[in-house]
Each structure stands twice: as structure tokens, then as C-alpha cells.
XYZ file of C-alpha atoms in Angstrom:
555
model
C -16.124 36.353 15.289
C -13.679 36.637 12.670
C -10.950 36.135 14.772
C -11.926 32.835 15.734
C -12.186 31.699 11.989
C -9.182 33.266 10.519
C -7.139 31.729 13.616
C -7.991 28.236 11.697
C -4.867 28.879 9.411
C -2.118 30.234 12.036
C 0.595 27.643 13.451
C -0.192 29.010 16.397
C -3.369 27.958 17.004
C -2.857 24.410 15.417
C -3.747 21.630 17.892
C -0.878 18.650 17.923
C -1.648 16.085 15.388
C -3.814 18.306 13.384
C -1.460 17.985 10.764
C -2.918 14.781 10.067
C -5.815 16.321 8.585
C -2.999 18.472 6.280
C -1.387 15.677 4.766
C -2.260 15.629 1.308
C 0.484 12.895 -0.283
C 0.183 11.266 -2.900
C 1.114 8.042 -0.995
C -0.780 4.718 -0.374
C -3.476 5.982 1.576
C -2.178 2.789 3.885
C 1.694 3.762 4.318
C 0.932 6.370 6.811
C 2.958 9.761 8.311
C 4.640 10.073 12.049
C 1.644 11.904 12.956
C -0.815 9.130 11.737
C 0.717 6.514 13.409
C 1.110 8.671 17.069
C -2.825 9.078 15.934
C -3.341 4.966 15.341
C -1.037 4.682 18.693
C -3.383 7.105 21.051
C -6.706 5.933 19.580
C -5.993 2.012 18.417
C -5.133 1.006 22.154
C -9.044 0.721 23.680
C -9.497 -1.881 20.769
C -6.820 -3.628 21.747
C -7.929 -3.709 25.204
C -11.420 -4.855 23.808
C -10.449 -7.814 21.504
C -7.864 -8.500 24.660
C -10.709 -9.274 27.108
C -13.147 -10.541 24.669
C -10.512 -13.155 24.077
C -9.592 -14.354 27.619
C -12.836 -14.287 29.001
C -12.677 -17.779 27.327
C -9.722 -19.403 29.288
C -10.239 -17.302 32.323
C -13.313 -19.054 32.119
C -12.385 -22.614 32.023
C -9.791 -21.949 34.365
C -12.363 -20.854 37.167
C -13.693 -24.452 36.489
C -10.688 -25.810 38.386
C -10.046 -23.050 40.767
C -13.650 -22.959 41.437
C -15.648 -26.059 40.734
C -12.856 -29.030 40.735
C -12.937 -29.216 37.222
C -16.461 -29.418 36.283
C -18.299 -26.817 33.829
C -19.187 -23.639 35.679
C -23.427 -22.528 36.247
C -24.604 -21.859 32.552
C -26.494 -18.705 34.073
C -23.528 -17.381 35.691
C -20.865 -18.409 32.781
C -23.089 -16.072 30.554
C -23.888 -13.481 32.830
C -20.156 -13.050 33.346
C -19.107 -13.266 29.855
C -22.228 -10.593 28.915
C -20.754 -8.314 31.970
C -18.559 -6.252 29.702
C -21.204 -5.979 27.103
C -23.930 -5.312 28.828
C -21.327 -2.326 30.121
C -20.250 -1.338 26.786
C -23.939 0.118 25.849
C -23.786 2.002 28.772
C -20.600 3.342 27.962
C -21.494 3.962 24.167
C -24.809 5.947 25.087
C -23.139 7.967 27.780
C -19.688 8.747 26.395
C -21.269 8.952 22.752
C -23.226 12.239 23.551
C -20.788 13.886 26.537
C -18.431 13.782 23.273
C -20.756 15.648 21.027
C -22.022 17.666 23.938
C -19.013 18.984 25.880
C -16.559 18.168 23.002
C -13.665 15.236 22.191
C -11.232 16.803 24.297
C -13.409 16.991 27.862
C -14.137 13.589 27.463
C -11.537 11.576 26.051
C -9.265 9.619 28.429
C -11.811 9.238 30.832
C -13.161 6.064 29.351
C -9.392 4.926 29.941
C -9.595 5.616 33.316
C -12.355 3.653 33.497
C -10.580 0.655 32.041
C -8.139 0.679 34.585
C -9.945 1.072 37.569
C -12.670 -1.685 36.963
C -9.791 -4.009 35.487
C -7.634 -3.793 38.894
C -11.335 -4.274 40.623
C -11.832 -7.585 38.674
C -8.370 -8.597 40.125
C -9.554 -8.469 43.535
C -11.930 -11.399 43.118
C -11.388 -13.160 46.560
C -11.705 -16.772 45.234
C -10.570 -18.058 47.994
C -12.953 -16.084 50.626
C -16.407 -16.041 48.642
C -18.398 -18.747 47.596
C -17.693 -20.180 44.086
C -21.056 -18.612 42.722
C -20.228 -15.360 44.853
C -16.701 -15.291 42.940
C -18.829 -15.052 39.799
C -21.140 -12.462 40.221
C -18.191 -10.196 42.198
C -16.273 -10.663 38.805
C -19.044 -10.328 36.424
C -20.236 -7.312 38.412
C -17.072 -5.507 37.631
C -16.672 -6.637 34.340
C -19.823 -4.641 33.733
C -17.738 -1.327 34.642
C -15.001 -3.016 32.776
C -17.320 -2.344 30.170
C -18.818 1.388 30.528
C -15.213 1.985 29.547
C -14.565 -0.336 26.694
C -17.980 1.024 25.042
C -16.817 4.511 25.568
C -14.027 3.882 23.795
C -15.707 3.045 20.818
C -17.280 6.939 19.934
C -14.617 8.494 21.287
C -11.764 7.118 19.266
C -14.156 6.623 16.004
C -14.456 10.502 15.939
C -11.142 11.559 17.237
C -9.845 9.645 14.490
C -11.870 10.726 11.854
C -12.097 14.201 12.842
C -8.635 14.482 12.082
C -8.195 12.394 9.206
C -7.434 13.592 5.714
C -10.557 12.364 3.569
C -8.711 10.034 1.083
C -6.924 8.362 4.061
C -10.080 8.239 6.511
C -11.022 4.923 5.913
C -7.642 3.634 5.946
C -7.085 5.234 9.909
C -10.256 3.975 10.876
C -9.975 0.413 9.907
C -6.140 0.544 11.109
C -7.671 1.521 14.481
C -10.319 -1.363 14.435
C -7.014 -3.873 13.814
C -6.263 -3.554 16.934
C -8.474 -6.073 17.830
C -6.706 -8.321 15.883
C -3.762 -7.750 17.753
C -5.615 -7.655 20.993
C -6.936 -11.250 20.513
C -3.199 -12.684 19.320
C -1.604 -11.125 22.238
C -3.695 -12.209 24.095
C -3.217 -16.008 23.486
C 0.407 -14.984 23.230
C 0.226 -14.082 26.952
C -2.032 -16.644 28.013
C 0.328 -19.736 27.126
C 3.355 -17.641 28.820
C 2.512 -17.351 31.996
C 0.755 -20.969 32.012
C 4.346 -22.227 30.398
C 5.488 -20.364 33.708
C 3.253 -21.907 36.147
C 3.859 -25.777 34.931
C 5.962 -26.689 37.201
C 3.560 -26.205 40.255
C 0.492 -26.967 38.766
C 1.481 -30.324 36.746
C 4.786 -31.716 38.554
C 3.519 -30.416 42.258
C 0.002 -31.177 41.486
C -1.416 -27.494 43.090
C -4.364 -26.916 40.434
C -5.067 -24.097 42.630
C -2.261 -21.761 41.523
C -4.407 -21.559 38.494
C -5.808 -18.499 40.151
C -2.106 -17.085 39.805
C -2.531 -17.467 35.730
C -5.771 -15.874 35.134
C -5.114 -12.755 37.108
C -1.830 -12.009 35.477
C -3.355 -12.658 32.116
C -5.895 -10.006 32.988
C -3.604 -7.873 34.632
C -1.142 -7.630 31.570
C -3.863 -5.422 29.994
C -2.481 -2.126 32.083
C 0.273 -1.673 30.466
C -0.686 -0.794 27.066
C -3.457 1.171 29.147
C -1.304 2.994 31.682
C 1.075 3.232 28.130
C -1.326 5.593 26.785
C -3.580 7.016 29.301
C -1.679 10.650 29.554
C -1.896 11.125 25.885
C -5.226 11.009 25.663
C -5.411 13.118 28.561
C -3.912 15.558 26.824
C -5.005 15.240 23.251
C -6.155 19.125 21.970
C -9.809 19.310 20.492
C -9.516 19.005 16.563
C -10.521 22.088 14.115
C -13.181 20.301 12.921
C -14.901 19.969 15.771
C -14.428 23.691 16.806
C -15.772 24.548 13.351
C -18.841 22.363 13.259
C -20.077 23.847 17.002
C -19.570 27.580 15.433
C -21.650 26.644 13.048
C -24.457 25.253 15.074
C -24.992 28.537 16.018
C -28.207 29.567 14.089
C -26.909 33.458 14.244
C -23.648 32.701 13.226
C -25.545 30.961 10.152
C -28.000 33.817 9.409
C -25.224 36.128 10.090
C -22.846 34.461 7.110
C -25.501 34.238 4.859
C -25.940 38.180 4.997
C -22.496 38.915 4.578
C -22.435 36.265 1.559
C -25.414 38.130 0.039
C -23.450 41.722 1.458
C -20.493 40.602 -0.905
C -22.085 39.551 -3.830
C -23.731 43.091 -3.857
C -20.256 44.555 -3.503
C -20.813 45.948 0.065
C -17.558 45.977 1.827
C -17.496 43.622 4.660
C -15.483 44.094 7.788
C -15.877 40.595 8.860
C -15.769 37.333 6.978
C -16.764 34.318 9.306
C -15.445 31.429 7.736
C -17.698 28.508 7.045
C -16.393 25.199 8.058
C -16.510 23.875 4.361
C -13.923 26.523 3.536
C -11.210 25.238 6.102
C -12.224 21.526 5.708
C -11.778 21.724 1.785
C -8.231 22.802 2.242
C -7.553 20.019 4.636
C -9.793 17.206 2.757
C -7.723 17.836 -1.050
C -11.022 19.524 -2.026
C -11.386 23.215 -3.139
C -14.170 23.180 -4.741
C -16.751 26.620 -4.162
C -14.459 27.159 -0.805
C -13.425 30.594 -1.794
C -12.250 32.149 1.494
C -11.478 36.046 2.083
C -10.018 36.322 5.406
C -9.944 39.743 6.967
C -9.079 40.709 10.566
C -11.811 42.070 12.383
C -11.431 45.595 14.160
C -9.398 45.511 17.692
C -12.224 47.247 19.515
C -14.423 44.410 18.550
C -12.242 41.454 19.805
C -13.639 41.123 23.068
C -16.800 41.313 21.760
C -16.442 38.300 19.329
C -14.584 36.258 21.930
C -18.056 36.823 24.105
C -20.088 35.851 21.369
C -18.200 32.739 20.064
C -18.632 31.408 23.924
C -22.167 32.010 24.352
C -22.523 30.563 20.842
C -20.630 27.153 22.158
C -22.972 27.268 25.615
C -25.987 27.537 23.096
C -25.255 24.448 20.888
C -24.478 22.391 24.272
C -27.672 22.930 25.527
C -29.668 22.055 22.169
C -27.442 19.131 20.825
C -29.877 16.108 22.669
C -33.054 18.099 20.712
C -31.297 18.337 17.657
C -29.708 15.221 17.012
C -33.291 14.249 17.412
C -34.161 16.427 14.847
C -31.840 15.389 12.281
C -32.569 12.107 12.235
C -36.655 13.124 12.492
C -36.007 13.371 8.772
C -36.213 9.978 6.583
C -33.419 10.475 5.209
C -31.175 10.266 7.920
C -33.179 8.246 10.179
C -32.753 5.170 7.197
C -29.384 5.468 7.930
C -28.905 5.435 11.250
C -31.158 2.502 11.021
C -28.929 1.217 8.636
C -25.547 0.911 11.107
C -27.332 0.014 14.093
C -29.180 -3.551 12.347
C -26.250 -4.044 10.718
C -23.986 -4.101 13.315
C -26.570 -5.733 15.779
C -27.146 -8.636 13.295
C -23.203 -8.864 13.187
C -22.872 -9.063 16.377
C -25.215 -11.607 17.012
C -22.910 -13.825 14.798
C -19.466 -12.533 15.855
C -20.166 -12.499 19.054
C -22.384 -15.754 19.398
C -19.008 -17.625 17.583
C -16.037 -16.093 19.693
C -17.848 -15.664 22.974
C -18.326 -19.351 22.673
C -15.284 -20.813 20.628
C -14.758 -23.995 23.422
C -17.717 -25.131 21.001
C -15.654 -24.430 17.693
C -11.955 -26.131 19.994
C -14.384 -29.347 20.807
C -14.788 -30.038 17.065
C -10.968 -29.931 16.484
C -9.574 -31.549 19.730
C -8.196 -28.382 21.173
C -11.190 -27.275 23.592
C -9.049 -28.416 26.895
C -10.930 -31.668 27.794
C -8.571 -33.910 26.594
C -5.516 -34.343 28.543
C -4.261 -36.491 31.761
C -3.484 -32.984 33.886
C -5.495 -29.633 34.605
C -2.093 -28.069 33.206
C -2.375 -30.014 29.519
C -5.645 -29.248 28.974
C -4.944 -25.725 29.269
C -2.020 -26.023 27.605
C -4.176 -27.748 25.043
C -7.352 -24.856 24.887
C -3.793 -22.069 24.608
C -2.512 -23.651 21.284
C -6.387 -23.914 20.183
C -6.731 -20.304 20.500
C -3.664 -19.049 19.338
C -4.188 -21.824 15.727
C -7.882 -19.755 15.447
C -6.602 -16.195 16.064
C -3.741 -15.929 13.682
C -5.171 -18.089 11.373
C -8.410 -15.864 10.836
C -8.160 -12.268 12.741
C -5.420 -10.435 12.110
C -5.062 -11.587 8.241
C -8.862 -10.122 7.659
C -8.044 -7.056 9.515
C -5.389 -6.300 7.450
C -7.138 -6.735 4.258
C -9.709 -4.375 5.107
C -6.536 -1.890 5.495
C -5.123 -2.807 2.210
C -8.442 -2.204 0.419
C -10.715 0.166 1.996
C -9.779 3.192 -0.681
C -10.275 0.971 -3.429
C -13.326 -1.271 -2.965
C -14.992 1.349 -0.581
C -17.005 0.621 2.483
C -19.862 -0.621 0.573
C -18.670 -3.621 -1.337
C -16.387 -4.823 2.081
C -19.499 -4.776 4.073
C -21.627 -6.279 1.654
C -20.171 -9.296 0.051
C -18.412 -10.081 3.598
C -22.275 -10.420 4.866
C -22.583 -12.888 2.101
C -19.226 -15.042 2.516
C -20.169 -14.761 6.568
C -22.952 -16.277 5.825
C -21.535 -18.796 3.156
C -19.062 -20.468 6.148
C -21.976 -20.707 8.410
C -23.775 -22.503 6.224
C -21.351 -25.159 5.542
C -20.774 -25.301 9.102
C -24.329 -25.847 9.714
C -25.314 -27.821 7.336
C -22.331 -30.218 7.917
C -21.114 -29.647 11.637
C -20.738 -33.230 12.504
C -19.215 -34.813 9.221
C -16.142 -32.122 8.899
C -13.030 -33.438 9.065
C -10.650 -31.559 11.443
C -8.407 -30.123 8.932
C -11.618 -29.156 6.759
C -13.230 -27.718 9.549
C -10.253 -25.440 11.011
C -9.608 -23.598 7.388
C -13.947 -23.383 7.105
C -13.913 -21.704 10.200
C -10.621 -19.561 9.120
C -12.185 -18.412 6.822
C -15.303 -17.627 8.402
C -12.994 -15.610 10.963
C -11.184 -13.750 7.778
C -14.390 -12.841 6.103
C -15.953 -11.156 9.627
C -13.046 -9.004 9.317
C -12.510 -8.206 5.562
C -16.194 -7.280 6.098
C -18.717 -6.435 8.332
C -16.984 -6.566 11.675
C -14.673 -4.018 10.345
C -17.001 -1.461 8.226
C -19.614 -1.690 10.702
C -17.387 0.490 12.885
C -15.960 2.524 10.056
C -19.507 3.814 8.660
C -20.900 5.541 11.393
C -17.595 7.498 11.543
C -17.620 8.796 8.146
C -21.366 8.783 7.059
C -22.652 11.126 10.228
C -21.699 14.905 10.365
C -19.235 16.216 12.927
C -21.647 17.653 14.949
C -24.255 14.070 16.001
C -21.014 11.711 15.131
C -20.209 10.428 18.540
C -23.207 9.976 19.760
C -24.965 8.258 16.043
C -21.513 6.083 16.201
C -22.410 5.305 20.122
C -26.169 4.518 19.214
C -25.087 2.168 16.164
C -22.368 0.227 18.568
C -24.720 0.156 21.292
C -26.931 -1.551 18.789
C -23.883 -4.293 18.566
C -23.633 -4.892 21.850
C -27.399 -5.608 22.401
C -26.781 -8.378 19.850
C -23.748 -9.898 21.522
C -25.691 -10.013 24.472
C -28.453 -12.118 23.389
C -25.654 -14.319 21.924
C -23.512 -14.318 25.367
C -26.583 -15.212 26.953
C -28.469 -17.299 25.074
C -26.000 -19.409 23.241
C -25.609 -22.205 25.408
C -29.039 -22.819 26.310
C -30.372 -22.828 22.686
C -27.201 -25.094 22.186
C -28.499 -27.464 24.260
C -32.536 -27.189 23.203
C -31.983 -27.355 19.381
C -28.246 -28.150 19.099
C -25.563 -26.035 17.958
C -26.076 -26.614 14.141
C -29.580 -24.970 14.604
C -27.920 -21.697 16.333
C -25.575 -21.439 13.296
C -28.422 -21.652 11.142
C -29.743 -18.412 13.274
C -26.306 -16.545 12.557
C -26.934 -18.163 8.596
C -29.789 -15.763 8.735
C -28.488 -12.918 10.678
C -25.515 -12.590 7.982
C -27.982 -12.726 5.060
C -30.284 -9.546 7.420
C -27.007 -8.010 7.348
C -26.498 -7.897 3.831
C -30.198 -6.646 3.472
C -30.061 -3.314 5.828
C -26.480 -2.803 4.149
C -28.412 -1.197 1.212
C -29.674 1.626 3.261
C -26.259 2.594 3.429
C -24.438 4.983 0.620
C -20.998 4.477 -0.375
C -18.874 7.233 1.943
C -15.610 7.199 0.148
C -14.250 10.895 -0.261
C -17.512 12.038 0.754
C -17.584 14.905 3.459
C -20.384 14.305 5.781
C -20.003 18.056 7.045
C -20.102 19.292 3.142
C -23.277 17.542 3.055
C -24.836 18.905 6.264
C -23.922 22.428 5.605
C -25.869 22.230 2.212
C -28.537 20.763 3.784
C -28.678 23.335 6.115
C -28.311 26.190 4.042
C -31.098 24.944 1.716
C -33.495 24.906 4.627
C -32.897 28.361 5.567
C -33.315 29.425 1.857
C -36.490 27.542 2.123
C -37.677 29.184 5.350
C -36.894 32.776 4.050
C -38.533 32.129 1.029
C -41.867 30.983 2.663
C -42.072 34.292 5.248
């Protein structure tokens, strides 16, 4: 098998963009290479596509009131069944496309959650408005926003571990949240577009009075998503598996582990070895900046034995496929673990509860400063009116907080960002709770800014980072899957049971509810360690090795 490990250090088996895990300048870890930023392009364009539709699910929204119901609010069951369609998708798509990329490997997978992006997005275009009942047009929409979904949420493992497979340790963080920014851009863009094309439809809907070429706006609002998508779609296709990846399955192989652990004992008796598997620590040292006890000897094994190792590395893979469900399970049987897997998944449910509950609903947050498209003598202005609205929230509050989560990440660590942003989340909620009615305008735009920037200069941002750094290669995707699918399960109870509690106890009292979801947050973020420069692999190995020593000590 010695072939297969030596191989780790010729060009010629280098995958394209590995050399993003080589990079070892002494840069800003945020000014990144040409390689990095092909990387942020492949990987950052499903959160784009995420924030996108998470953002004009809003105005498509309202403007199904007036292509649908004349104007008047739409069913509060089927408003929040079609908002929740893509989320209620996404844990789908996190479970499924979570363990297929553990399972069968980055490379197998990824793209496919793409494709599935397209497909159900052109679906959702189809909605025959005019041939269905208004209810019908609805449920046909929210129905394929649900496969809209299953690809979104696969997007989520999938470009978490591609990333950070291939990123150079003191720049991991840094890739990761430059990924998540997408959203950021995803949400501005998409007020960008949405105020565009309803700039180009004023003439017919405001000075020829035909409300009904609304429909017109909404699907080319939705539609504009494809391009980025389509943009991208062959490069992920054809993404190569990382070395990492290929390293961590060898090593899953219990033989190939017993069988390095005689050889290490072989050579510190001075027997001569023929072969000299390399353990994954030794090539990931090089790559991470860190050489410490990653002595490597690499010698070629002999010719006659090629085939032979090429056999044995395969059946090795086929082994570790058909064991990684049982043994994810038993890695995280162990305390240890389990406290922090438990750790991302609250977290990032109790975020999402709060994140969710606020931007899945922000015609609540427009009302309170005049820009939630009810004021207005035409359909068009009041559009016009919930467009600017959008656009004053989004670049006021998202992209800035992205961005400072970029800027900082190396320095502050994942810890404190997650942490104190739980507490300032929680901070803006309570002033908006506690004085949601007596707020002046201007007072309560910057308050909910603010709010906005500390989401993402926090939690919103590391809650996706962790699980990508803090899990070993080998259970990454699928951990990261479990702790978004987590998320998702809290932005469906918001989707669907914000307005309703809304109107039983008043908005003020749901706030109150995020109030304590933020301060939850901040509780289950000390089960988490701090994962700067730390190699989750490194740590796995060791744990591994000790077990073994354990087990041969005990026969």
C-alpha cells in the first residue's frame, strides 16, 4: 500500500486546487491566493443561492397577494407552509447528502445538490397561477420549494467539507466564513434584482393599471437565481476528491492501522522495512504548517507487489463504506464527542429559531418603519415601497457582519464570535421587546441593524464554521449535516409558528422567545472547544491509536 501513500507528494497525483491546502504564506489569513478564491467561487455559490431565496420568499410573497387574492393577506397556513417548503427540504437534503459525502466520498456527490437546485427552481416557475385555484397555486409552489430545498440543505455538508478539507489550517476559518458571506451577498442581490425588474414593469402595472403582470416580476426574480447556478454547476461536477479525504478512508481501515503500528514498532527495533504506509498526520502536517512527530520515510514498495496493494487499498475503501453509518455512531457513543455534537446542533437550532423567526417574517420589522408595502395609492408603490425596505435592512446589517467575521476569525477564534454574538443577539431583542411600540423609526432601524450585524459577527456565521473544523475528516459531512439539520428544524417552528403566536400573545412576546433562545445559545456554546489551528484528524488519530494500545494491552 505504499504506493498509494508515497503518491501523496508527486505533482502527478495532485488533485486541482489542492494547492490550497499547500499554501503556507505568511499573509493575512483573509487576503487569499488564485486557488482560494476559484475554491470560495465553486463552493460560496449554494449560499448565495440560499440567502437569495430566503430573501424573496418575502416579496414573492406579498406579490401573490395581488396576483392571487386582490390584494388581501394570503391563508396564514399556506403563507407558512410555503415559506417552511425550502426548510423543511433542507433537512432532508442535510441528512441525505451529509452521509452519501462521508460514505461514497466529496467527489461522487458534489454537484448533485446543484442539480437539484436547478431543476426544482425551474419547477417552481411553472406555477400555473392563472389555471389553479389561488390556494392550489400555493401548495404547487410550496410543494416544489420543498425540493428546492433537498438541494439547498445539501449544499450545506458538501461545501463545509470540501472547503475545509482543502484548507490550510491557519486560513480554515477564514475560507469557511468567506463561504458563509455569500449569504450576505445572496440577500443584497437579491433586493438588488427585485426593485429592477419591478422598476421595469412600472409602466404596465401603475400607468396601465394591469396588477396582474405582477406574476411577470416574481418569476424573473426567482428565475435570476440560474445563472450563478448554471455559472458553476460543471465545476463542481468536476471538482477531484481532496488528499485528505483519501487519507482519512485509508486509515479507517483497521488492518491498515494494525499493520502501521507493526512496522512503527518493526522500525524502532531496527528491522528493515520494505514498506512505510504513511499515516495521514504525516501528509496533513506538511500541508497544515505543522511538523511536529510527522517524521515520514517514504520507500517504494517492490513492483511485484503493486497490484497487490492497489487490490488491497480498494477493498480497504469498500470496507470503510460499508461501516461508516455504525461507526459514526460509535464515535459519538463516547461522551466526549457526543457533548459536542450536541453542542452545534442546539446551538444552531436555537439560532435559527431567532434568525429565522426575524427574516422569514421581516414585513413585521418594514410595518414598524413604514416600508412593509401597505402604504401607497398603487399595487406598484407599495412594492416599490417593501423593495427600498429590504434593500435599507440588508446592507445596513448583513453583509457588514459577514465581513467582520472574515476580518476576525484568526484572531478572536470561533469561540469568542459565537459567544458574545449570542449575548449582543440577545441584547437587540430585548430592547426590541421590551420597547417595540415606543421606538422611534430612526431608533428602531439602527436597533434592528444591529441586531442583523451581531447574527452575523456571531452565531449565524460560527454555527456553520464549527462543525467543519471541530469533527474529523472521516464523520464531517454527515456531523456538519446533523448540526444544520438541527437549524432548520428551528426555522421551521419559526416559519410556521410565527404568525399565529403573533397574533395570540403579540409580537413583543415572540421576541421575548428569541430573548431566550439567544441567551440558550450562549449556554450550549460552552460545550464547544476553541478549534483554531487545531487538527481534528491529529486528534482522532491519537485517539485511535490510544485505544488500540489499550486493547493490546488488555489481551
Amino acid at each position: 500500500m505504499a504506493s498509494h501513500y508515497a503518491a501523496a507528494d508527486q505533482p502527478t497525483r495532485k488533485a486541482k486546487l489542492e494547492e490550497v491546502e499547500q499554501d503556507d504564506s505568511h499573509r493575512p489569513p483573509f487576503i487569499l491566493s488564485r486557488p482560494e478564491i476559484k475554491l470560495l467561487g465553486i463552493a460560496g455559490v449554494g449560499f448565495f443561492l440560499d440567502a437569495y431565496d430566503l430573501f424573496v420568499i418575502n416579496p414573492v410573497a406579498t406579490m401573490l397577494q395581488y396576483r392571487l387574492y386582490d390584494g388581501h393577506s394570503l391563508p396564514a397556513n399556506l403563507e407558512g407552509f410555503m415559506k417552511a417548503g425550502a426548510n423543511i427540504g433542507s433537512v432532508i437534503g442535510q441528512f441525505l447528502f451529509g452521509y452519501l459525502a462521508d460514505a461514497w466520498g466529496r467527489k461522487a456527490v458534489y454537484g448533485k445538490e446543484l442539480e437539484l437546485i436547478i431543476v426544482a427552481t425551474i419547477l417552481c416557475l411553472t406555477t400555473p397561477t392563472g389555471s389553479i385555484s389561488p390556494n392550489g397555486s400555493l401548495i404547487y409552489l410550496g410543494v416544489f420549494r420543498i425540493l428546492l430545498g433537498v438541494g439547498v440543505g445539501g449544499d450545506y455538508p458538501m461545501s463545509a467539507s470540501v472547503t475545509s478539507d482543502r484548507a490550510n489550517l491557519r486560513k480554515r476559518g477564514t475560507m469557511l466564513a468567506y463561504i458563509f458571506s455569500n449569504q450576505g451577498w445572496g440577500s443584497f442581490m437579491g433586493s438588488i434584482i427585485f426593485m429592477i425588474v419591478l422598476q421595469c414593469y412600472r409602466h404596465v402595472m401603475e400607468t396601465k393599471g394591469e396588477v396582474s403582470k405582477v406574476d411577470g416580476v416574481w418569476r424573473i426574480v426567482v428565475g435570476a437565481s440560474l445563472i450563478p447556478a448554471f455559472g458553476t454547476l460543471y465545476q463542481r461536477l468536476c471538482l477531484p476528491e481532496s488528499s485528505r479525504y483519501e487519507e482519512a478512508q485509508k486509515m479507517a481501515d483497521e488492518s491498515y492501522f494494525e499493520e502501521y503500528m507493526k512496522k512503527e514498532k518493526a522500525e524502532a527495533a531496527g528491522v528493515t522495512i520494505h514498506e512505510n504506509p504513511v499515516p495521514v498526520s504525516a501528509t496533513r502536517s506538511h500541508s497544515s504548517g505543522s511538523s511536529e512527530n510527522a517524521t515520514v520515510v517514504h520507500t517504494e514498495p517492490p513492483a511485484s507487489t503493486a497490484d497487490e496493494q492497489e487490490g488491497q487499498g480498494a477493498k480497504a475503501a469498500a470496507v470503510a463504506k460499508k461501516r461508516q453509518f455504525m461507526d459514526f455512531i460509535r464515535y459519538f457513543s463516547e461522551w466526549r464527542h457526543l457533548k459536542i455534537l450536541l453542542g452545534t446542533c442546539m446551538c444552531w437550532f436555537l439560532l435559527d429559531i431567532a434568525f429565522y423567526g426575524i427574516n422569514l417574517n421581516q414585513n413585521v420589522v418594514l410595518q414598524q418603519i413604514g416600508f412593509d408595502g401597505k402604504t401607497g395609492t398603487t399595487a406598484w408603490e407599495k412594492l416599490h415601497r417593501l423593495a427600498i425596505g429590504n434593500l435599507i435592512i440588508t446592507a445596513l446589517g448583513f453583509v457588514p457582519g459577514y465581513y467582520a467575521t472574515v476580518l476576525t476569525i484568526e484572531y478572536l477564534g470561533r469561540w469568542k464570535i459565537q459567544f458574545f454574538g449570542f449575548l449582543m443577539e440577545a441584547l437587540f431583542l430585548g430592547i426590541m421587546a421590551g420597547r417595540f411600540y415606543q421606538l422611534s423609526k430612526p431608533a428602531f432601524i439602527v436597533n434592528f441593524a444591529l441586531l442583523q450585524f451581531f447574527f452575523n459577527f456571531g452565531a449565524n456565521s460560527t454555527t456553520y464554521i464549527y462543525p467543519a473544523e471541530v469533527f474529523p475528516t472521516r464523520f464531517k459531512a454527515f456531523a456538519h449535516g446533523v448540526s444544520a439539520a438541527s437549524g432548520k428544524a428551528g426555522a421551521i417552528i419559526s416559519a410556521l409558528a410565527f404568525n399565529s403566536l403573533s397574533h395570540k400573545i403579540g409580537t413583543p412576546a415572540v421576541l421575548w422567545i428569541f430573548f431566550g433562545c439567544s441567551i440558550g445559545g450562549a449556554v450550549f456554546t460552552l460545550l464547544l472547544p476553541e478549534v483554531k489551528m487545531r487538527d481534528p484528524d491529529l486528534v482522532y488519530e491519537e485517539e485511535e491509536r490510544e485505544k488500540r494500545k489499550l486493547k493490546r494491552q488488555s489481551v
